[in-house]
mmCIF file of C-alpha atoms in Angstrom:
data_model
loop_
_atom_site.group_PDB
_atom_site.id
_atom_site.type_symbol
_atom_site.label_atom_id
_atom_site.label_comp_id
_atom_site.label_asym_id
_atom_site.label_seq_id
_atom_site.Cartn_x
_atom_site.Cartn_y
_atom_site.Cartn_z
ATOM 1 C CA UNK G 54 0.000 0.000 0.000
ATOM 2 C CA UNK G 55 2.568 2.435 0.868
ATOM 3 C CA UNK G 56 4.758 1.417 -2.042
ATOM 4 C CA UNK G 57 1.592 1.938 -4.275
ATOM 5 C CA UNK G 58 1.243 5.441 -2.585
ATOM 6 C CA UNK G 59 4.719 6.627 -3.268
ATOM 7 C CA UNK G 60 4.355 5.823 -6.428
ATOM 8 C CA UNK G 61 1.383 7.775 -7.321
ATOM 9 C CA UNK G 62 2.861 10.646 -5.440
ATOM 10 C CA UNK G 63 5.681 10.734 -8.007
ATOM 11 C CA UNK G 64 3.726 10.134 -10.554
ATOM 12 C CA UNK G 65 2.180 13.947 -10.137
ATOM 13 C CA UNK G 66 5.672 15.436 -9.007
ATOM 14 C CA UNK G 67 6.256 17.177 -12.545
ATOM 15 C CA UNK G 68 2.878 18.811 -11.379
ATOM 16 C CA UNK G 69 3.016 19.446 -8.417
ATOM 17 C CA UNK G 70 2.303 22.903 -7.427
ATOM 18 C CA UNK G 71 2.749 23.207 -3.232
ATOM 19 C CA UNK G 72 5.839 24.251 -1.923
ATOM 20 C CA UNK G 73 7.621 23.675 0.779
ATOM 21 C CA UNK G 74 9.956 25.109 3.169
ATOM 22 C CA UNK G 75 12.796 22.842 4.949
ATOM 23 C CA UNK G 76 15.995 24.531 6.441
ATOM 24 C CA UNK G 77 18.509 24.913 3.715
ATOM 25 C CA UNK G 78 21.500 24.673 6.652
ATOM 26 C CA UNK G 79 22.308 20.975 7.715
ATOM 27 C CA UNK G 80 20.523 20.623 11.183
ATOM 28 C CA UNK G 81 22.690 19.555 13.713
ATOM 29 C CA UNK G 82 21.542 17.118 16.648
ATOM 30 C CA UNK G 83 23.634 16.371 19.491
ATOM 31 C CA UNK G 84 24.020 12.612 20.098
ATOM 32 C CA UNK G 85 21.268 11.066 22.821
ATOM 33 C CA UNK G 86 18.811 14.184 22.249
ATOM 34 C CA UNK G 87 15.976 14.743 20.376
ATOM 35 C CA UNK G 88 15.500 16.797 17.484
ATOM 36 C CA UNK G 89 12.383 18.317 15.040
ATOM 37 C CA UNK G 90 13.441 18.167 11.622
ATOM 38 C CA UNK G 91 11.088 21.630 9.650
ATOM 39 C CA UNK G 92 8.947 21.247 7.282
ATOM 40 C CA UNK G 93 5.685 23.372 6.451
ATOM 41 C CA UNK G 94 3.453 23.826 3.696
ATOM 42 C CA UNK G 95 1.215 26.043 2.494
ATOM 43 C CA UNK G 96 -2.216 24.713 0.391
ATOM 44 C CA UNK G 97 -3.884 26.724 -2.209
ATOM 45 C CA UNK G 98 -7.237 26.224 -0.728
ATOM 46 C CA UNK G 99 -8.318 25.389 3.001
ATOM 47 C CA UNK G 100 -8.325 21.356 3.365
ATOM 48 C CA UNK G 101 -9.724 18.622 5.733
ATOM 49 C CA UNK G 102 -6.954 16.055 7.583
ATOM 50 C CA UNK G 103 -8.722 13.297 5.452
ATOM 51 C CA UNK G 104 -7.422 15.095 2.522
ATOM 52 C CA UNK G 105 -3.860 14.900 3.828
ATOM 53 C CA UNK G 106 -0.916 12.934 3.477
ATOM 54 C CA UNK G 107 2.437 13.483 4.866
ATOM 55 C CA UNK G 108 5.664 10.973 4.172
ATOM 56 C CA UNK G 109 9.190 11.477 5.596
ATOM 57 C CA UNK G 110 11.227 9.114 3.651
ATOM 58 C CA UNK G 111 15.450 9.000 4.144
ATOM 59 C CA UNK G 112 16.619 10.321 0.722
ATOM 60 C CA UNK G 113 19.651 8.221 -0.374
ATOM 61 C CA UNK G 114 18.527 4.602 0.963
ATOM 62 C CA UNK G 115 14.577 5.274 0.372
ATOM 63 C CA UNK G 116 13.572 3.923 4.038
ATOM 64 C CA UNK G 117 10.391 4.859 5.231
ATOM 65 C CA UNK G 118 10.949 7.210 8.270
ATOM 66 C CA UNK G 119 7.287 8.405 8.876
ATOM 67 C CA UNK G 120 3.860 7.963 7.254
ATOM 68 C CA UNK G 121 0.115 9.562 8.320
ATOM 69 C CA UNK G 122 -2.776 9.612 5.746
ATOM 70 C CA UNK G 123 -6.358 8.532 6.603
ATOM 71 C CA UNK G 124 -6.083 11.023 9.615
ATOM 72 C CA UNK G 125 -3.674 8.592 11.667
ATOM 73 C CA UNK G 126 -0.035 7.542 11.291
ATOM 74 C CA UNK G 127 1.058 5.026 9.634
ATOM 75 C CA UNK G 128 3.792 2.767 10.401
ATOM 76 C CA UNK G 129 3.564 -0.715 9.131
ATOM 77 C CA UNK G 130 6.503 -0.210 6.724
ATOM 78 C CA UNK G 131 8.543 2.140 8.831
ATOM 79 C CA UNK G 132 12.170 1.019 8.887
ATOM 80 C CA UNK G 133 13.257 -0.792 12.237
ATOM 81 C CA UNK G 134 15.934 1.484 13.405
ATOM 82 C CA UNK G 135 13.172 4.156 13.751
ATOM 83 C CA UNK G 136 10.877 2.446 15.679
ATOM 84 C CA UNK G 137 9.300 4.368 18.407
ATOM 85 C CA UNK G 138 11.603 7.428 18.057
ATOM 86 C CA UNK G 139 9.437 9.590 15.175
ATOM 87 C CA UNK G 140 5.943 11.570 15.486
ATOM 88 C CA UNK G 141 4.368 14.348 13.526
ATOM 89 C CA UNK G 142 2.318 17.331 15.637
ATOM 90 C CA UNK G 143 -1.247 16.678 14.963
ATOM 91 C CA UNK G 144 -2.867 19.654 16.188
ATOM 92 C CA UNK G 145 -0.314 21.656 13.670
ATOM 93 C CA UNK G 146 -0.781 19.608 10.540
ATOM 94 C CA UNK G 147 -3.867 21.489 9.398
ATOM 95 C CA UNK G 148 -1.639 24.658 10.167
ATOM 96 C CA UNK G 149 0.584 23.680 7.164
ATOM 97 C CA UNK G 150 3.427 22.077 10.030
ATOM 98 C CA UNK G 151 4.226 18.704 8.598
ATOM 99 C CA UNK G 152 7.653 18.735 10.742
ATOM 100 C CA UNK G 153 8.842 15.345 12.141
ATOM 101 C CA UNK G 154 10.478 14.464 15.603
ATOM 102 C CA UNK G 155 13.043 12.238 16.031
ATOM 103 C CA UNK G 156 13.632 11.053 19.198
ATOM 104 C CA UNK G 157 17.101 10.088 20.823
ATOM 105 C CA UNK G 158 19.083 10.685 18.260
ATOM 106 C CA UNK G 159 22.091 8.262 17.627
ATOM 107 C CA UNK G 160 25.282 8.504 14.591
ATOM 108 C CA UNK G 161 22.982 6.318 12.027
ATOM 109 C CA UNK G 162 20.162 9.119 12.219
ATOM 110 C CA UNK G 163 22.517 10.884 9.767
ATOM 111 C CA UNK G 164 21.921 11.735 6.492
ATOM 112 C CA UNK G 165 19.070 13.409 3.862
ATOM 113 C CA UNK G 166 15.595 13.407 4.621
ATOM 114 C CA UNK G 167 12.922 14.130 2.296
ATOM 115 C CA UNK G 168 9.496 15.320 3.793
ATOM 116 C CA UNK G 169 6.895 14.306 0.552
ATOM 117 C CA UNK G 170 3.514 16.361 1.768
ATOM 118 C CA UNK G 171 0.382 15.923 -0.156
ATOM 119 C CA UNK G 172 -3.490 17.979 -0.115
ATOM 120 C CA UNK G 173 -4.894 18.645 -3.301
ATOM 121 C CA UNK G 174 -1.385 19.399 -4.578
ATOM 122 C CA UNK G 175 2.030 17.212 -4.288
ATOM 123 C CA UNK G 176 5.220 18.886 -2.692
ATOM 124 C CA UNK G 177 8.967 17.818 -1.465
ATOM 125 C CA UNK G 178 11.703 18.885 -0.267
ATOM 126 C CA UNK G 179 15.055 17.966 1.270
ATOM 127 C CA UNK G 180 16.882 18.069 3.804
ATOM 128 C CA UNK G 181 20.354 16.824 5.715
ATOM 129 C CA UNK G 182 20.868 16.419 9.405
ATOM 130 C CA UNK G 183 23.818 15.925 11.075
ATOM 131 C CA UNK G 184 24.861 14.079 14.507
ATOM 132 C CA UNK G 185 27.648 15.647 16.556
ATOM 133 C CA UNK G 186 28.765 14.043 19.834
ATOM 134 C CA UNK G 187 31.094 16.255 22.220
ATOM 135 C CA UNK G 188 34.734 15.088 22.971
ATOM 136 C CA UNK G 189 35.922 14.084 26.309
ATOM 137 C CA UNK G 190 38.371 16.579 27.474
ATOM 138 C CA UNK G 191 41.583 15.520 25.832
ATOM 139 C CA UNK G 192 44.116 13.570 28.640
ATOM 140 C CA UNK G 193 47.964 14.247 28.080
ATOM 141 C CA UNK G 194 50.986 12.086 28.710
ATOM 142 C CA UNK G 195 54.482 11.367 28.273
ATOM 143 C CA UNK G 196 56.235 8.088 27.777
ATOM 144 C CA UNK G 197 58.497 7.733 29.281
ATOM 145 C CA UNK G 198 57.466 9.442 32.550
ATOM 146 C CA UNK G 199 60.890 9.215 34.219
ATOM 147 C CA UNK G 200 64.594 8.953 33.836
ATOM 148 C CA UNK G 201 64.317 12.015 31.459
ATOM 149 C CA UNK G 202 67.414 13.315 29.755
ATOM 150 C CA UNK G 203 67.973 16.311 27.777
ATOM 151 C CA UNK G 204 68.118 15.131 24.461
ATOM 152 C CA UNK G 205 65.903 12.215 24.631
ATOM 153 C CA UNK G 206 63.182 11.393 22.340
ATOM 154 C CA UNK G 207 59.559 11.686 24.026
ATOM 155 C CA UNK G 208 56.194 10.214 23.020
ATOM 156 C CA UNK G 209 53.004 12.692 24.194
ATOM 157 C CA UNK G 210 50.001 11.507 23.682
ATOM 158 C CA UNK G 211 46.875 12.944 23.337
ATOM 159 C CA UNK G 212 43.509 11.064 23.920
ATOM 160 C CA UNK G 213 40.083 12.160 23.762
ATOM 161 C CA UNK G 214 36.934 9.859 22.900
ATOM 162 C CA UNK G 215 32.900 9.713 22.969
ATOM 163 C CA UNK G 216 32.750 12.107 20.064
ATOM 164 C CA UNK G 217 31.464 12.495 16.477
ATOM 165 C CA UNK G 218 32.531 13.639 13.428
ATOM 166 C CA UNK G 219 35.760 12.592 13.719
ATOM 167 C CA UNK G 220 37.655 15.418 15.455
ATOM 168 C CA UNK G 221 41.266 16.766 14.384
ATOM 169 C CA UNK G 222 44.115 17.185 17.117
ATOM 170 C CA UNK G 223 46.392 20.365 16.685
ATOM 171 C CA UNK G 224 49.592 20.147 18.372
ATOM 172 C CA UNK G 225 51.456 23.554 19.417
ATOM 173 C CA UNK G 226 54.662 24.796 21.454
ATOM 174 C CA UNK G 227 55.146 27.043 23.677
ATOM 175 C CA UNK G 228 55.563 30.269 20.936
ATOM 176 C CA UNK G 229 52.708 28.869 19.128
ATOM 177 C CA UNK G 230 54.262 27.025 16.493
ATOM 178 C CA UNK G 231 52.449 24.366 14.543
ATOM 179 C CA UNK G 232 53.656 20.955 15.282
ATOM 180 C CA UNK G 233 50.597 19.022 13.655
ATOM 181 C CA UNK G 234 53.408 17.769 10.688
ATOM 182 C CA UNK G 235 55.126 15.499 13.337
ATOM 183 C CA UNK G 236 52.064 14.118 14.359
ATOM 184 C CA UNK G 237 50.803 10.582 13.891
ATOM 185 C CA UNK G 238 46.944 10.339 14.544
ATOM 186 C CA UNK G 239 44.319 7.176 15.277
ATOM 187 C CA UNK G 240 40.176 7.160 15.098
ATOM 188 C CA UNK G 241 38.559 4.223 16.301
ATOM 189 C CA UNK G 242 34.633 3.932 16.361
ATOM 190 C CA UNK G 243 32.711 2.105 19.314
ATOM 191 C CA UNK G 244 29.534 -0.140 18.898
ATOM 192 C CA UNK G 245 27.344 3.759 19.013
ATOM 193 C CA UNK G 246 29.720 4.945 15.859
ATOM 194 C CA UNK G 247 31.692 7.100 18.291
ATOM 195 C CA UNK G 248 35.253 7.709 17.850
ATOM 196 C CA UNK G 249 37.964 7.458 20.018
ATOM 197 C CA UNK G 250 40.897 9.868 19.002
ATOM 198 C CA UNK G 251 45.156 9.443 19.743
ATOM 199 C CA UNK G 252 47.131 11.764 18.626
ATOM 200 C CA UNK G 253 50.671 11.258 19.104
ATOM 201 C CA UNK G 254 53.458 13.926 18.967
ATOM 202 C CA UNK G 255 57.605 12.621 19.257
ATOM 203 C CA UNK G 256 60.158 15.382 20.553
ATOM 204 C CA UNK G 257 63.237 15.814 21.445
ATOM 205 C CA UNK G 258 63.752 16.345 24.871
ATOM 206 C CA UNK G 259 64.353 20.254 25.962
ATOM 207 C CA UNK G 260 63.751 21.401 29.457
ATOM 208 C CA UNK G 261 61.426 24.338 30.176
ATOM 209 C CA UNK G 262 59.054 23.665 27.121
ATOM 210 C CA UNK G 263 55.950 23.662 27.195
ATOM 211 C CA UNK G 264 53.476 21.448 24.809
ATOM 212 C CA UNK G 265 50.009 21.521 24.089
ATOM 213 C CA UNK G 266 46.779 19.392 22.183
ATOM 214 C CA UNK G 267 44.268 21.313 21.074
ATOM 215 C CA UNK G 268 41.251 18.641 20.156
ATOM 216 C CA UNK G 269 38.500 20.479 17.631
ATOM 217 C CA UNK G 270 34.930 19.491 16.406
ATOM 218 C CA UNK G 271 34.182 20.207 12.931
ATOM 219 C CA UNK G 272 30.387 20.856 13.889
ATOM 220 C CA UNK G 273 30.800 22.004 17.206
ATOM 221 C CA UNK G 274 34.511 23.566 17.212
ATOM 222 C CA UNK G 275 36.973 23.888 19.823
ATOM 223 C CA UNK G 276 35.867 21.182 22.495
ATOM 224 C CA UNK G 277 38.955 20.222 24.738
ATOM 225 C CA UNK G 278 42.766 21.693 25.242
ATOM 226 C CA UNK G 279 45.831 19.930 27.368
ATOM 227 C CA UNK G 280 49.214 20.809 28.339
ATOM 228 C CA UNK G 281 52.334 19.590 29.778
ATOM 229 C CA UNK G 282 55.529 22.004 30.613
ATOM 230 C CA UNK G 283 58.542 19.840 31.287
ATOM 231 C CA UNK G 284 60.909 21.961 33.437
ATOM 232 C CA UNK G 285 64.648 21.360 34.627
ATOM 233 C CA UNK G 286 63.362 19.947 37.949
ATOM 234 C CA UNK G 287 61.606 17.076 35.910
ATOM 235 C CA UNK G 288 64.336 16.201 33.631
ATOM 236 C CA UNK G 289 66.717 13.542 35.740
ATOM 237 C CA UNK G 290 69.900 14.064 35.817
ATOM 238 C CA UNK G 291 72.306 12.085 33.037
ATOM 239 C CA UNK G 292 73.330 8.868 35.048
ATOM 240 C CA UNK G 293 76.613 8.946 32.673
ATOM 241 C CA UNK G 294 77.316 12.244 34.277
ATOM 242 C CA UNK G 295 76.475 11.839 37.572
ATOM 243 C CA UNK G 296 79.242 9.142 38.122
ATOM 244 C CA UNK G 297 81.810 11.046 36.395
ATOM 245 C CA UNK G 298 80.854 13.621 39.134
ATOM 246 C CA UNK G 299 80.409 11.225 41.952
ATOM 247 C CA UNK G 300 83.999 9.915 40.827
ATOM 248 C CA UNK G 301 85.367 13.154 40.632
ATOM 249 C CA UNK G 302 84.486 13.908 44.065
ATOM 250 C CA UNK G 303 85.975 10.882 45.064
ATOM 251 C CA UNK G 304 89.085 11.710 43.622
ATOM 252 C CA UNK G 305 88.983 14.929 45.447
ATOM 253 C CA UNK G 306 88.445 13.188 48.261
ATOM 254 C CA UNK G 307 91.275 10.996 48.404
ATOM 255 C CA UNK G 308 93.638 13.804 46.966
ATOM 256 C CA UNK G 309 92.790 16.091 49.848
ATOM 257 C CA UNK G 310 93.294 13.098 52.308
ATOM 258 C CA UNK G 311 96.560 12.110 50.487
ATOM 259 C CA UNK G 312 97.537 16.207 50.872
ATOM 260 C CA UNK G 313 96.751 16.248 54.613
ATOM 261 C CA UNK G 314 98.446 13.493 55.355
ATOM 262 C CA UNK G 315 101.899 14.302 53.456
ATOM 263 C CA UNK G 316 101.428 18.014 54.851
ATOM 264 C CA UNK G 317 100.803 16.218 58.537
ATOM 265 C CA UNK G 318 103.980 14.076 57.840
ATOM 266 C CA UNK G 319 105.933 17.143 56.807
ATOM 267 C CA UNK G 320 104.986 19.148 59.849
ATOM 268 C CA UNK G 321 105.965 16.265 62.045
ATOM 269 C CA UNK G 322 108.947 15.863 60.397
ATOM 270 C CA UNK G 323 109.817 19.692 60.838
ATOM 271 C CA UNK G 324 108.979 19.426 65.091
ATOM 272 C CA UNK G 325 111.266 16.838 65.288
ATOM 273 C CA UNK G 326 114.308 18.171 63.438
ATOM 274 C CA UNK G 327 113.680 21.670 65.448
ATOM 275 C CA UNK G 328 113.314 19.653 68.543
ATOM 276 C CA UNK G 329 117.052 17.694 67.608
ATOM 277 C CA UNK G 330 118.482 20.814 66.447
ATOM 278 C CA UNK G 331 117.584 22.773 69.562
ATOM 279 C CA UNK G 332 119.010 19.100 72.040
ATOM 280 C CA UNK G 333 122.444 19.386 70.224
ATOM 281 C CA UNK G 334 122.467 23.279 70.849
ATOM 282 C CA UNK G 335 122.312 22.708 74.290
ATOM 283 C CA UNK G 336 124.285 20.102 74.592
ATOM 284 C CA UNK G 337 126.622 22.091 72.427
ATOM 285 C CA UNK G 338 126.366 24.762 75.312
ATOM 286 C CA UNK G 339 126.885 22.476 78.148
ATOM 287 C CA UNK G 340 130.030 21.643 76.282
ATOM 288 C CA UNK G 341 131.318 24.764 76.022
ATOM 289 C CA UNK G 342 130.646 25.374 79.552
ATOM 290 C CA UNK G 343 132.161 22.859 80.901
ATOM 291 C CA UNK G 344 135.201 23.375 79.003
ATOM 292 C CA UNK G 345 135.116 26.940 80.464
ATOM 293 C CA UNK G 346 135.315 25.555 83.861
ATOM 294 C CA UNK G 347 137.912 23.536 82.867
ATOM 295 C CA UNK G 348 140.400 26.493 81.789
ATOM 296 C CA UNK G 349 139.793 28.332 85.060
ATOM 297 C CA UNK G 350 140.435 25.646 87.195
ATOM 298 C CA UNK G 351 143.725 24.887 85.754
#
């Protein structure tokens, strides 16, 4: 039956005389909400319900969406995925509103829809909605996380997921410099159609710099942004260089030992020659004396 309506109704589409009025913008839903897709009409001449038929139908694949002639809906041949998630607004179809609700809207909702609106006169018109999902905020880290030497090569990562369209990552220094050419970048979709995106960045290691992911949504812009500054205190210090310090010191060490113990030798050494030297001058004296004493005497 519906087929065999469809069929008429394109039958008189070279004559068809209504027009109607659908957004010429994509409308964009936000994933898990609901959304009205426009579309009004205006008849020539006033009209009874009976006299009206209204048939959303997605434009590329030809699946039914939405039917209602005979005053009621109809839904026998209404493709599965949009079961209990469309309606029309009754009390506004004889007011030329012929718009259709989608409820809970998901990543396969997207795409053209075509509302087909019939009275006396046949009408259609297209058009294209599009599902957008908001990022997580993008996480950032390094790899490795430790042991970090100036010169190094770094991985950062940036991860953000849950969203739709596919977002793009846009890596930056600290002056602002684009580093998206050194990037390499992954999308993976869940069972909802949502992506996951990694975007990886590889540096050379220079303390104090500062890096940042900027994650944007082509329908809803700018979403997340992430940072990391790695500073001299983060950076370890080279192990090659600490023990050429650590056996410098050492060295040190043992040389300033080595010098205190020659110069205590030395000193020694000195106290006891002054200390001889001064015993043989007085024994040199007592000598002389008693050789004095000697000559007197005699």
């Amino acid at each position: 039956m519906l087929s065999f309506l469809l069929l008429a109704m394109l039958a008189v589409e070279a004559m068809a005389l209504m027009e109607l009025q659908v957004p010429e913008q994509p409308v964009v839903a936000l994933h898990g909400t609901d959304i009205v897709l426009n579309c009004s009409f205006s008849a020539a001449n006033p009209f009874s319900l009976s006299d009206l038929t209204v048939f959303w139908q997605l434009t590329d694949t030809k699946r039914n969406v939405h039917g209602y002639w005979n005053e009621q809906d109809q839904l026998v041949d209404q493709a599965e995925g949009f079961a209990n998630r469309t309606s029309l607004f009754p009390a506004q179809l004889g007011l030329g509103n012929a718009s259709l609700l989608l409820r809970s809207v998901v990543v396969a909702d997207e795409g053209s829809y075509t509302c087909f609106v019939r009275v006396q006169d046949f009408g259609s018109a297209a058009l294209l909605l599009q599902v957008a999902a908001p990022y997580t905020k993008p996480v950032l880290t390094l790899h490795p996380e430790t042991n970090l030497r100036p010169g190094d090569e770094v991985a950062l990562t940036c991860l953000a997921y849950g969203g739709f369209p596919v977002g793009s990552v846009l890596w930056q220094d600290g002056s602002s410099r684009n580093l998206t050419d050194n990037i390499t970048t992954s999308v993976v979709a869940n069972e909802e159609g949502l992506f996951t995106v990694t975007s990886v960045l590889t540096v050379v290691l220079e303390p104090n710099s500062t890096y940042s992911c900027q994650l944007i949504n082509p329908l809803l812009g700018e979403e997340g942004y992430a940072f990391v500054t790695i500073t001299g205190q983060n950076i370890a210090f080279p192990p090659v260089a600490l023990w050429v310090t650590v056996s410098l010191a050492v060295c040190l060490l043992v040389l300033l030992i080595a010098l205190a113990a020659v110069c205590r030798r030395k000193i020694k050494e000195s106290c006891e020659e002054a200390r001889r030297e001064a015993e043989e001058g007085k024994k040199l004296e007592e000598n002389e004396s008693e050789t004095a004493m000697t000559s007197i005497k005699s």
